[in-house]
Short mmCIF file of C-alpha atoms in Angstrom, two decimals:
data_model
loop_
_atom_site.label_atom_id
_atom_site.label_comp_id
_atom_site.label_asym_id
_atom_site.label_seq_id
_atom_site.Cartn_x
_atom_site.Cartn_y
_atom_site.Cartn_z
CA MET A 790 135.06 128.17 53.37
CA ASN A 791 136.52 131.62 54.12
CA PHE A 792 133.12 133.66 55.75
CA LYS A 793 134.44 136.41 53.60
CA ASP A 794 133.93 134.54 50.40
CA ILE A 795 130.21 134.24 51.43
CA GLN A 796 127.91 135.64 48.73
CA GLN A 797 124.86 133.38 49.72
CA ALA A 798 123.58 132.06 52.72
CA TYR A 799 120.87 129.13 52.52
CA PHE A 800 119.07 128.36 56.05
CA LEU A 801 117.65 124.84 56.15
CA GLY A 802 114.98 126.05 59.29
CA ILE A 803 115.44 129.81 59.03
CA GLY A 804 112.33 130.07 61.05
CA GLY A 805 114.14 129.08 64.04
CA ILE A 806 114.79 131.82 66.80
CA GLY A 807 118.66 131.61 66.48
CA MET A 808 118.93 130.64 63.07
CA SER A 809 116.68 133.99 62.16
CA ALA A 810 119.12 135.93 63.68
CA ILE A 811 122.21 134.93 61.79
CA ALA A 812 119.50 135.04 58.66
CA ARG A 813 119.50 138.20 59.72
CA TYR A 814 123.08 138.83 60.27
CA PHE A 815 123.97 137.91 56.81
CA HIS A 816 121.79 140.01 54.99
CA SER A 817 122.31 143.31 56.89
CA MET A 818 125.82 142.32 55.77
CA GLY A 819 124.65 142.28 51.43
CA ILE A 820 125.08 138.42 51.42
CA THR A 821 121.47 136.95 49.50
CA VAL A 822 119.73 135.15 52.08
CA MET A 823 117.21 132.66 51.22
CA GLY A 824 115.84 129.55 53.01
CA TYR A 825 113.28 126.87 54.17
CA ASP A 826 110.69 126.62 57.12
CA LYS A 827 108.27 123.95 57.81
CA THR A 828 105.61 126.34 58.45
CA GLU A 829 104.88 130.02 57.84
CA THR A 830 105.01 132.12 61.15
CA SER A 831 105.04 136.20 62.04
CA LEU A 832 108.83 136.00 62.89
CA THR A 833 108.99 134.08 58.68
CA LYS A 834 106.60 136.94 57.53
CA GLU A 835 109.37 139.93 58.70
CA LEU A 836 112.09 138.01 57.49
CA VAL A 837 110.44 138.08 54.15
CA ALA A 838 109.42 141.66 54.88
CA GLU A 839 113.33 142.63 55.64
CA GLY A 840 114.00 140.67 51.89
CA ILE A 841 114.55 137.62 52.61
CA GLN A 842 113.41 134.88 50.39
CA ILE A 843 111.47 132.08 52.74
CA HIS A 844 109.45 129.23 51.22
CA TYR A 845 107.54 126.40 52.89
CA GLU A 846 107.94 123.39 50.85
CA ASP A 847 110.61 120.53 50.64
CA PHE A 848 111.75 121.41 46.98
CA GLY A 849 114.19 118.21 47.06
CA SER A 850 116.53 118.61 43.80
CA ARG A 851 114.31 121.45 43.01
CA ILE A 852 116.41 123.78 44.78
CA GLY A 853 119.04 123.33 42.09
CA ASP A 854 117.30 125.96 40.11
CA PHE A 855 116.97 128.64 42.93
CA GLY A 856 120.80 129.82 41.14
CA LEU A 857 122.99 128.54 44.57
CA ILE A 858 126.37 128.75 43.87
CA ARG A 859 128.28 125.89 45.34
CA GLU A 860 131.55 127.92 45.84
CA SER A 861 130.33 130.98 47.39
CA CYS A 862 127.06 129.68 49.08
CA LEU A 863 126.99 128.39 53.07
CA VAL A 864 124.45 126.31 53.92
CA VAL A 865 123.68 126.86 57.65
CA LEU A 866 121.13 123.56 59.41
CA THR A 867 119.23 123.45 62.78
CA PRO A 868 119.24 120.70 64.47
CA ALA A 869 115.34 120.00 63.97
CA ILE A 870 116.04 119.09 60.35
CA PRO A 871 115.28 115.60 59.87
CA LYS A 872 118.01 113.47 58.21
CA ASP A 873 115.43 112.80 55.70
CA HIS A 874 115.06 116.16 54.00
CA GLU A 875 115.04 115.52 50.31
CA GLU A 876 116.73 119.61 49.88
CA TRP A 877 119.43 119.00 52.87
CA ASN A 878 120.14 115.28 51.10
CA TRP A 879 120.43 117.39 48.19
CA LEU A 880 123.24 120.21 48.98
CA LYS A 881 125.40 117.17 50.54
CA GLU A 882 125.54 115.17 47.63
CA ASN A 883 126.42 118.38 45.20
CA ASP A 884 128.99 119.21 48.07
CA PHE A 885 127.73 122.25 49.91
CA THR A 886 129.62 123.49 52.63
CA ILE A 887 127.01 122.53 55.41
CA LEU A 888 127.62 123.97 58.58
CA LYS A 889 125.32 123.98 62.24
CA ARG A 890 123.89 127.23 63.48
CA SER A 891 125.83 126.54 66.54
CA GLN A 892 129.54 126.51 64.24
CA VAL A 893 128.66 129.69 62.23
CA LEU A 894 127.80 131.27 65.37
CA GLY A 895 131.44 129.93 66.97
CA VAL A 896 132.91 131.43 63.56
CA ILE A 897 131.36 135.30 63.84
CA THR A 898 131.60 135.33 67.57
CA ASP A 899 135.33 134.67 67.78
CA VAL A 900 136.50 137.84 66.46
CA TYR A 901 134.85 139.74 69.85
CA GLN A 902 134.94 139.68 72.83
CA THR A 903 131.56 137.91 73.47
CA ILE A 904 129.33 137.99 76.91
CA GLY A 905 127.88 134.51 76.61
CA VAL A 906 125.01 133.13 78.95
CA ALA A 907 124.25 129.57 79.53
CA GLY A 908 122.11 127.80 81.54
CA THR A 909 118.88 125.29 80.96
CA HIS A 910 116.68 128.79 82.16
CA GLY A 911 117.21 132.22 82.79
CA LYS A 912 119.76 132.67 79.63
CA THR A 913 117.31 134.45 77.33
CA THR A 914 116.36 137.14 79.39
CA THR A 915 119.83 137.41 81.08
CA SER A 916 121.26 137.57 77.95
CA THR A 917 119.36 140.07 75.97
CA LEU A 918 119.42 141.89 79.39
CA ILE A 919 123.09 141.99 79.28
CA ALA A 920 122.70 143.54 75.20
CA HIS A 921 120.49 146.21 76.92
CA ILE A 922 122.23 147.59 78.78
CA LEU A 923 125.21 147.64 76.85
CA LYS A 924 123.21 149.39 74.30
CA GLN A 925 122.10 152.26 76.12
CA SER A 926 125.88 152.72 77.34
CA SER A 927 128.72 154.35 75.33
CA VAL A 928 130.04 150.72 75.94
CA ASP A 929 127.92 149.04 73.19
CA CYS A 930 127.42 145.60 71.82
CA ALA A 931 126.14 143.63 69.01
CA ALA A 932 124.01 140.44 70.05
CA PHE A 933 122.45 137.46 68.75
CA LEU A 934 119.25 136.71 71.41
CA GLY A 935 117.45 133.80 72.11
CA GLY A 936 113.93 135.66 72.02
CA ILE A 937 112.85 138.89 70.26
CA SER A 938 113.80 141.95 72.78
CA SER A 939 110.58 143.99 73.58
CA ASN A 940 112.99 147.26 73.83
CA TYR A 941 114.02 146.65 70.19
CA GLN A 942 111.84 144.27 68.72
CA THR A 943 114.15 141.99 66.66
CA ASN A 944 116.82 139.55 68.11
CA LEU A 945 119.73 140.53 65.91
CA LEU A 946 121.10 143.89 67.29
CA LEU A 947 124.56 145.28 65.72
CA HIS A 948 127.17 147.30 66.84
CA LYS A 949 126.68 151.14 66.47
CA PRO A 950 128.70 152.55 63.13
CA GLU A 951 131.44 154.60 66.33
CA VAL A 952 131.94 152.58 69.57
CA ASP A 953 133.28 155.00 72.50
CA SER A 954 134.76 151.77 74.24
CA ARG A 955 136.18 152.44 77.82
CA GLN A 956 138.14 150.68 80.29
CA SER A 957 136.32 148.84 82.77
CA PRO A 958 136.68 149.96 86.47
CA TYR A 959 136.80 146.48 87.51
CA GLY A 960 139.14 145.42 85.04
CA SER A 961 139.61 141.18 84.24
CA PRO A 962 139.68 140.18 87.50
CA GLN A 963 141.47 137.22 88.31
CA LEU A 964 139.95 135.49 91.45
CA GLY A 965 140.51 132.56 93.51
CA ALA A 966 137.23 130.12 93.34
CA ALA A 967 135.95 131.10 96.90
CA ALA A 968 132.98 133.13 96.67
CA SER A 969 133.41 135.27 99.33
CA SER A 970 136.61 136.86 96.94
CA ASN A 971 136.19 140.58 95.57
CA PRO A 972 136.44 141.81 92.30
CA LYS A 973 138.66 145.36 92.50
CA THR A 974 140.12 147.23 90.02
CA THR A 975 143.38 145.30 88.98
CA ASN A 976 146.33 146.04 86.48
CA ASN A 977 144.93 144.05 83.89
CA LYS A 978 142.49 146.24 81.99
CA LEU A 979 140.03 145.31 79.27
CA ASN A 980 141.22 146.03 75.87
CA THR A 981 140.16 149.77 75.12
CA GLU A 982 139.99 149.09 71.21
CA THR A 983 137.08 145.75 72.62
CA ARG A 984 133.83 145.45 70.83
CA TYR A 985 131.00 143.24 72.29
CA MET A 986 129.28 140.37 71.58
CA VAL A 987 126.21 139.13 73.51
CA VAL A 988 124.77 135.46 72.85
CA GLU A 989 122.61 132.97 74.42
CA ALA A 990 124.99 129.93 74.74
CA ASP A 991 122.30 126.76 74.06
CA GLU A 992 123.05 123.78 75.57
CA PHE A 993 120.87 121.71 73.78
CA ASP A 994 122.73 119.35 71.38
CA ARG A 995 125.99 120.93 73.05
CA SER A 996 125.94 123.69 70.43
CA PHE A 997 127.69 126.10 73.09
CA LEU A 998 130.53 124.06 73.33
CA THR A 999 131.57 126.29 69.72
CA LEU A 1000 131.98 129.67 72.06
CA HIS A 1001 134.72 130.90 73.47
CA PRO A 1002 133.69 133.62 75.82
CA PHE A 1003 135.08 136.28 77.80
CA ILE A 1004 133.26 136.72 79.70
CA ALA A 1005 131.24 133.47 80.48
CA ILE A 1006 127.98 133.43 82.93
CA ILE A 1007 126.26 130.19 83.86
CA THR A 1008 122.47 130.58 85.31
CA SER A 1009 121.39 126.72 85.86
CA THR A 1010 122.51 123.42 85.68
CA ASP A 1011 118.67 121.52 86.16
CA ALA A 1012 118.07 118.67 84.24
CA ASP A 1013 117.09 119.07 80.86
CA HIS A 1014 117.30 117.71 77.36
CA LEU A 1015 118.18 114.35 78.50
CA ASP A 1016 117.10 113.19 75.27
CA ILE A 1017 120.02 113.84 74.51
CA TYR A 1018 122.61 113.39 77.02
CA GLY A 1019 120.78 110.50 78.51
CA GLU A 1020 121.57 111.26 82.47
CA HIS A 1021 121.68 114.94 84.26
CA ASN A 1022 125.38 114.09 84.68
CA GLU A 1023 126.28 114.18 81.43
CA LEU A 1024 124.29 117.53 81.17
CA LYS A 1025 126.74 119.03 84.02
CA LYS A 1026 130.11 117.88 81.86
CA SER A 1027 128.46 119.69 79.29
CA PHE A 1028 128.46 122.58 81.42
CA LEU A 1029 131.97 122.47 83.21
CA ALA A 1030 133.07 121.85 79.55
CA TYR A 1031 131.57 125.56 78.32
CA ALA A 1032 132.70 126.76 81.83
CA SER A 1033 136.41 125.56 80.40
CA GLN A 1034 135.97 127.14 77.06
CA CYS A 1035 136.37 130.83 79.39
CA LYS A 1036 139.30 132.87 78.06
CA ASP A 1037 142.16 132.59 80.12
CA ASP A 1038 142.38 136.70 80.95
CA GLY A 1039 137.84 136.32 81.19
CA THR A 1040 135.75 136.18 83.78
CA LEU A 1041 133.52 133.21 84.54
CA ILE A 1042 130.65 134.14 86.70
CA VAL A 1043 127.80 131.55 88.18
CA LYS A 1044 124.97 130.93 89.87
CA LYS A 1045 125.99 129.99 93.96
CA GLY A 1046 124.81 126.75 94.85
CA LEU A 1047 125.16 125.25 91.41
CA ASP A 1048 126.39 121.25 92.06
CA ILE A 1049 129.22 121.99 89.28
CA ILE A 1050 131.05 124.43 91.05
CA ALA A 1051 133.02 122.32 93.51
CA ASP A 1052 134.52 120.99 89.65
CA LEU A 1053 134.97 124.01 88.20
CA LYS A 1054 138.75 124.48 87.60
CA ARG A 1055 139.34 128.13 87.41
CA PRO A 1056 138.20 131.05 88.91
CA PHE A 1057 134.85 132.68 89.31
CA PHE A 1058 132.54 134.72 90.57
CA THR A 1059 129.62 133.63 92.28
CA TYR A 1060 125.70 135.79 92.15
CA SER A 1061 122.83 135.12 93.98
CA VAL A 1062 119.26 136.81 94.68
CA THR A 1063 118.80 134.80 98.44
CA GLU A 1064 122.27 134.98 99.73
CA LYS A 1065 125.45 136.39 100.02
CA ALA A 1066 128.00 136.20 97.12
CA ASP A 1067 130.47 138.05 95.31
CA ALA A 1068 127.58 139.66 93.65
CA TYR A 1069 123.96 139.71 95.55
CA ALA A 1070 120.64 141.09 96.05
CA SER A 1071 119.28 142.38 99.09
CA ASN A 1072 116.32 144.63 100.25
CA ILE A 1073 114.12 143.30 97.79
CA LYS A 1074 111.09 145.43 97.14
CA ILE A 1075 107.67 144.95 95.35
CA THR A 1076 105.14 147.78 94.81
CA GLY A 1077 102.66 146.54 92.64
CA ASP A 1078 104.17 144.79 89.80
CA GLU A 1079 107.73 146.61 90.05
CA TYR A 1080 110.79 145.10 91.82
CA SER A 1081 113.52 147.02 93.35
CA PHE A 1082 116.43 145.71 95.29
CA ASP A 1083 119.91 146.91 96.25
CA LEU A 1084 122.92 145.44 94.03
CA THR A 1085 126.41 144.46 95.86
CA PHE A 1086 129.40 143.59 93.91
CA GLY A 1087 132.40 143.44 95.63
CA GLU A 1088 132.75 146.44 97.36
CA ARG A 1089 130.66 148.01 95.60
CA VAL A 1090 126.95 149.11 96.42
CA LEU A 1091 124.17 150.10 94.36
CA ASN A 1092 121.21 151.44 96.29
CA ASN A 1093 117.64 151.14 94.65
CA LEU A 1094 117.79 149.64 91.27
CA VAL A 1095 114.62 149.29 89.68
CA LEU A 1096 113.80 146.74 87.29
CA GLY A 1097 111.65 147.39 84.30
CA ILE A 1098 110.10 143.50 84.43
CA PRO A 1099 108.71 141.65 87.45
CA GLY A 1100 109.36 138.39 88.98
CA LEU A 1101 112.01 137.62 91.34
CA HIS A 1102 113.71 135.04 89.38
CA ASN A 1103 114.28 138.25 87.07
CA VAL A 1104 116.01 140.17 90.00
CA GLU A 1105 118.05 137.30 89.89
CA ASN A 1106 118.93 137.72 86.04
CA ALA A 1107 119.74 140.77 86.90
CA VAL A 1108 122.35 140.12 89.54
CA ALA A 1109 124.25 137.97 86.48
CA ALA A 1110 123.13 140.46 83.87
CA SER A 1111 124.72 143.79 86.09
CA ALA A 1112 127.92 142.11 87.26
CA ALA A 1113 128.83 141.21 83.21
CA SER A 1114 128.03 144.67 81.97
CA LEU A 1115 130.19 146.57 84.86
CA LEU A 1116 133.04 144.16 84.34
CA ALA A 1117 132.64 145.31 80.69
CA GLY A 1118 132.75 148.81 81.44
CA VAL A 1119 129.43 150.50 81.66
CA SER A 1120 128.93 152.95 84.48
CA GLU A 1121 126.67 152.99 87.59
CA ASP A 1122 124.43 155.58 86.04
CA GLU A 1123 124.32 153.86 83.07
CA LEU A 1124 123.26 150.33 84.77
CA LYS A 1125 120.72 151.89 86.59
CA ALA A 1126 118.54 153.68 83.63
CA ALA A 1127 119.01 150.85 81.79
CA LEU A 1128 117.48 148.62 84.15
CA ALA A 1129 114.65 150.78 84.32
CA SER A 1130 113.86 151.14 80.86
CA PHE A 1131 114.38 147.33 79.95
CA LYS A 1132 110.80 145.92 79.00
CA GLY A 1133 111.32 142.50 78.73
CA VAL A 1134 111.39 139.14 76.11
CA LYS A 1135 108.40 138.40 74.05
CA ARG A 1136 107.16 135.69 76.02
CA ARG A 1137 108.84 136.14 78.91
CA PHE A 1138 106.56 137.11 81.70
CA GLU A 1139 104.98 139.39 78.88
CA TYR A 1140 101.92 141.54 79.79
CA ILE A 1141 99.47 140.68 77.28
CA ILE A 1142 96.67 142.77 79.37
CA LYS A 1143 96.69 144.79 82.32
CA ARG A 1144 93.92 146.40 83.84
CA PRO A 1145 92.88 146.67 87.78
CA ASP A 1146 90.09 143.69 87.24
CA PHE A 1147 92.15 141.51 85.14
CA VAL A 1148 95.74 140.80 84.08
CA TYR A 1149 96.85 138.21 81.30
CA ILE A 1150 100.35 137.00 81.00
CA ASP A 1151 102.36 134.85 78.36
CA ASP A 1152 105.38 133.16 79.37
CA TYR A 1153 107.78 130.54 77.91
CA ALA A 1154 108.24 128.68 80.58
CA HIS A 1155 108.22 124.65 79.86
CA HIS A 1156 110.73 123.15 82.52
CA PRO A 1157 108.97 122.28 85.98
CA GLU A 1158 111.32 124.85 87.78
CA GLU A 1159 110.68 127.72 85.08
CA LEU A 1160 107.18 126.99 85.83
CA ARG A 1161 107.38 127.28 89.79
CA ALA A 1162 109.47 130.53 89.51
CA ILE A 1163 106.81 132.52 87.02
CA ILE A 1164 103.74 131.31 89.14
CA SER A 1165 105.53 131.75 92.32
CA SER A 1166 105.82 135.12 90.85
CA VAL A 1167 102.57 135.47 90.39
CA LYS A 1168 101.31 134.48 93.58
CA ASN A 1169 103.40 137.08 95.05
CA MET A 1170 102.29 140.03 93.03
CA TYR A 1171 98.63 138.64 92.76
CA PRO A 1172 98.20 137.25 96.40
CA ASN A 1173 94.61 137.52 96.68
CA LYS A 1174 93.07 136.89 92.75
CA LYS A 1175 92.24 133.39 91.31
CA ILE A 1176 94.55 132.73 88.79
CA VAL A 1177 93.96 130.27 85.73
CA ALA A 1178 96.82 128.94 83.41
CA ALA A 1179 96.85 126.73 80.30
CA PHE A 1180 100.12 124.82 80.11
CA GLN A 1181 101.23 123.38 77.30
CA PRO A 1182 103.60 120.30 77.53
CA HIS A 1183 107.00 120.57 75.16
CA LEU A 1184 107.98 117.03 73.70
CA PHE A 1185 107.45 113.59 74.81
CA SER A 1186 110.37 112.93 76.43
CA ARG A 1187 110.67 116.14 78.74
CA THR A 1188 107.26 115.19 79.81
CA ARG A 1189 107.93 111.64 80.59
CA ASP A 1190 111.46 112.73 82.10
CA PHE A 1191 110.15 115.56 84.80
CA VAL A 1192 106.06 114.26 85.47
CA ASP A 1193 106.78 114.70 88.84
CA GLY A 1194 107.83 118.06 88.72
CA PHE A 1195 105.39 119.44 86.33
CA ALA A 1196 102.86 118.16 88.78
CA GLU A 1197 104.05 119.61 91.60
CA SER A 1198 104.81 122.95 89.98
CA LEU A 1199 100.97 123.27 88.71
CA SER A 1200 99.77 122.18 91.13
CA LEU A 1201 100.53 125.81 92.58
CA LEU A 1202 97.48 127.11 90.71
CA ASP A 1203 94.22 127.60 91.32
CA ASN A 1204 92.77 126.42 88.10
CA VAL A 1205 95.09 124.61 85.34
CA LEU A 1206 94.08 123.82 81.77
CA LEU A 1207 96.93 120.73 80.52
CA LEU A 1208 96.70 121.25 76.37
CA ASP A 1209 97.89 118.18 74.37
CA ILE A 1210 101.72 117.94 74.31
CA TYR A 1211 103.59 120.14 71.64
CA PRO A 1212 106.17 117.27 69.78
CA ALA A 1213 108.25 119.65 67.98
CA ARG A 1214 111.18 117.14 66.51
CA GLU A 1215 109.41 114.01 68.20
CA LEU A 1216 106.96 110.98 67.82
CA PRO A 1217 104.23 110.15 69.85
CA MET A 1218 105.45 107.86 72.69
CA GLU A 1219 103.18 105.25 73.49
CA GLY A 1220 101.46 106.48 77.23
CA VAL A 1221 102.86 109.67 77.33
CA THR A 1222 99.94 112.19 77.20
CA SER A 1223 98.96 115.46 79.21
CA LYS A 1224 97.06 113.15 81.01
CA ILE A 1225 100.26 111.74 82.84
CA ILE A 1226 100.73 115.45 84.70
CA PHE A 1227 97.03 115.44 85.08
CA ASP A 1228 96.85 112.47 87.19
CA LYS A 1229 99.99 113.16 89.24
CA MET A 1230 98.46 116.97 90.21
CA THR A 1231 97.64 117.51 93.86
CA SER A 1232 94.78 120.33 93.00
CA SER A 1233 91.21 119.51 91.88
CA ASN A 1234 90.52 121.91 89.47
CA LYS A 1235 92.62 121.05 86.30
CA ILE A 1236 91.12 119.45 82.84
CA VAL A 1237 92.70 118.37 79.86
CA CYS A 1238 91.36 119.73 76.89
CA SER A 1239 92.66 120.51 72.63
CA LYS A 1240 93.59 123.75 72.15
CA ALA A 1241 90.56 124.22 70.26
CA GLU A 1242 88.75 124.04 73.28
CA ALA A 1243 90.81 126.11 75.36
CA VAL A 1244 90.01 130.11 74.64
CA ASP A 1245 86.18 128.87 75.52
CA LEU A 1246 86.95 126.84 78.46
CA MET A 1247 89.25 129.69 79.87
CA LYS A 1248 86.59 132.09 79.88
CA GLN A 1249 84.10 129.45 81.86
CA GLN A 1250 86.77 129.61 84.53
CA GLN A 1251 86.49 133.10 85.22
CA PRO A 1252 89.85 134.38 86.14
CA GLU A 1253 91.29 136.99 87.68
CA VAL A 1254 94.92 136.22 86.58
CA LEU A 1255 95.40 134.54 83.44
CA LEU A 1256 98.44 132.74 82.36
CA THR A 1257 99.23 131.13 78.64
CA LEU A 1258 102.87 128.72 79.14
CA GLY A 1259 104.80 126.58 77.25
CA ALA A 1260 107.27 126.67 74.43
CA GLY A 1261 105.01 125.22 71.73
CA ASP A 1262 102.37 126.69 69.56
CA ILE A 1263 100.20 127.92 72.47
CA ASP A 1264 101.29 131.29 71.82
CA GLN A 1265 98.62 130.91 68.87
CA LEU A 1266 96.15 131.65 71.59
CA VAL A 1267 97.21 134.58 72.83
CA GLU A 1268 95.34 136.90 70.47
CA PRO A 1269 91.68 134.82 70.72
CA LEU A 1270 92.55 135.54 74.25
CA ARG A 1271 93.54 139.02 73.77
CA GLU A 1272 90.45 139.36 72.43
CA GLN A 1273 88.14 137.10 74.16
CA PHE A 1274 89.13 139.59 77.76
CA LYS A 1275 89.64 142.76 76.01
CA SER A 1276 86.86 144.77 77.35
CA ALA A 1277 86.10 144.31 81.59
#
């Protein structure tokens, strides 16, 4: 199917963060968009308010009554849809064109100069920050984001009607693989007609292998999604394949120290927040919840950059985002202003309540390293405060595979409430419950509880800093907790 012939788009799993962005994209083009999802959420309500039709029952063959026209309807599928889904099977039997979300994203982005951000963590904040920087500059971009931007209240950004593209002062450098190589101006300038597209490059189900980025970033390659990859080495091979798909005249940016670096077959930049690299932060200061730093990028030094969101891990994300943005042609003044005005991503170090006597932060962290990053940052920012967290493990397989890491990271906290595992796409596994994390934790102030019990138990803990952590439906506790702790 030629995408120009699409008049209808039907989404199986429209409420997913990646699916909803593509649904919004097609809707913005005047295409009739409809979709199914298992449950109603705040995001699906927003889509309906924007004019998209959504239902929450598997209608099976009855969707034939929806007026779908096979020759002009594209069906977009998320991997979370089970194989026995009756609507999916009816659409297959009736020869509709069905593509995975990742395939559709690959087709859309191939006509742009794509900036793709990959990594087992850090990719959502980094890609959203790049998009914000470009949108606040004369370079501009469109973006498919893996979270809801707090600056724009959406996961889809579109190009401005008129774009004043400029040449990058750094050009598109071809470096040697050595980390000591410096980015500098070359004769190989970026195309002045460039229109950038920023995307989160998702490693789940090898989705990012449909992308061919002009600027590719890899933030991390920690073990994850072992239900898909089987073993960590297979995951790392997938990241190497993603790196190889960066365009020949493009630029690859990799976090210094990743063990895939030794196997990269093309030139690349490195970045770091803790040591010297092609791009790195230094002179990092914390004033309250505000982080400032100096950025060195090749021969350039930008002093006293202020980041609008807290966390040392976010300074690291900002280094990668700044390098990509400078390569894309953003000026130093534009970069400084955009970093300071960045408000982050919903459920990524998101302040729900912020008072002198009490702080409540909600975060999507669902991997041991993500938990370690946010807990360490919070402890540095609030060193004399009692920190209490509720954590909801995500997936039985991830809980089983990383139980030791979860226990170690959560033991950094003063008090922990462990909620039941959120199953997502999985069926229960014998012997795998939150209790296996509980038993390995070294701290003594820990409780296993249901989500229904969590609000009352949180109040009993009398926290000074409260965290809700996890990628499941723990966000349903945010409003009840906000109400519980809204006054001193």
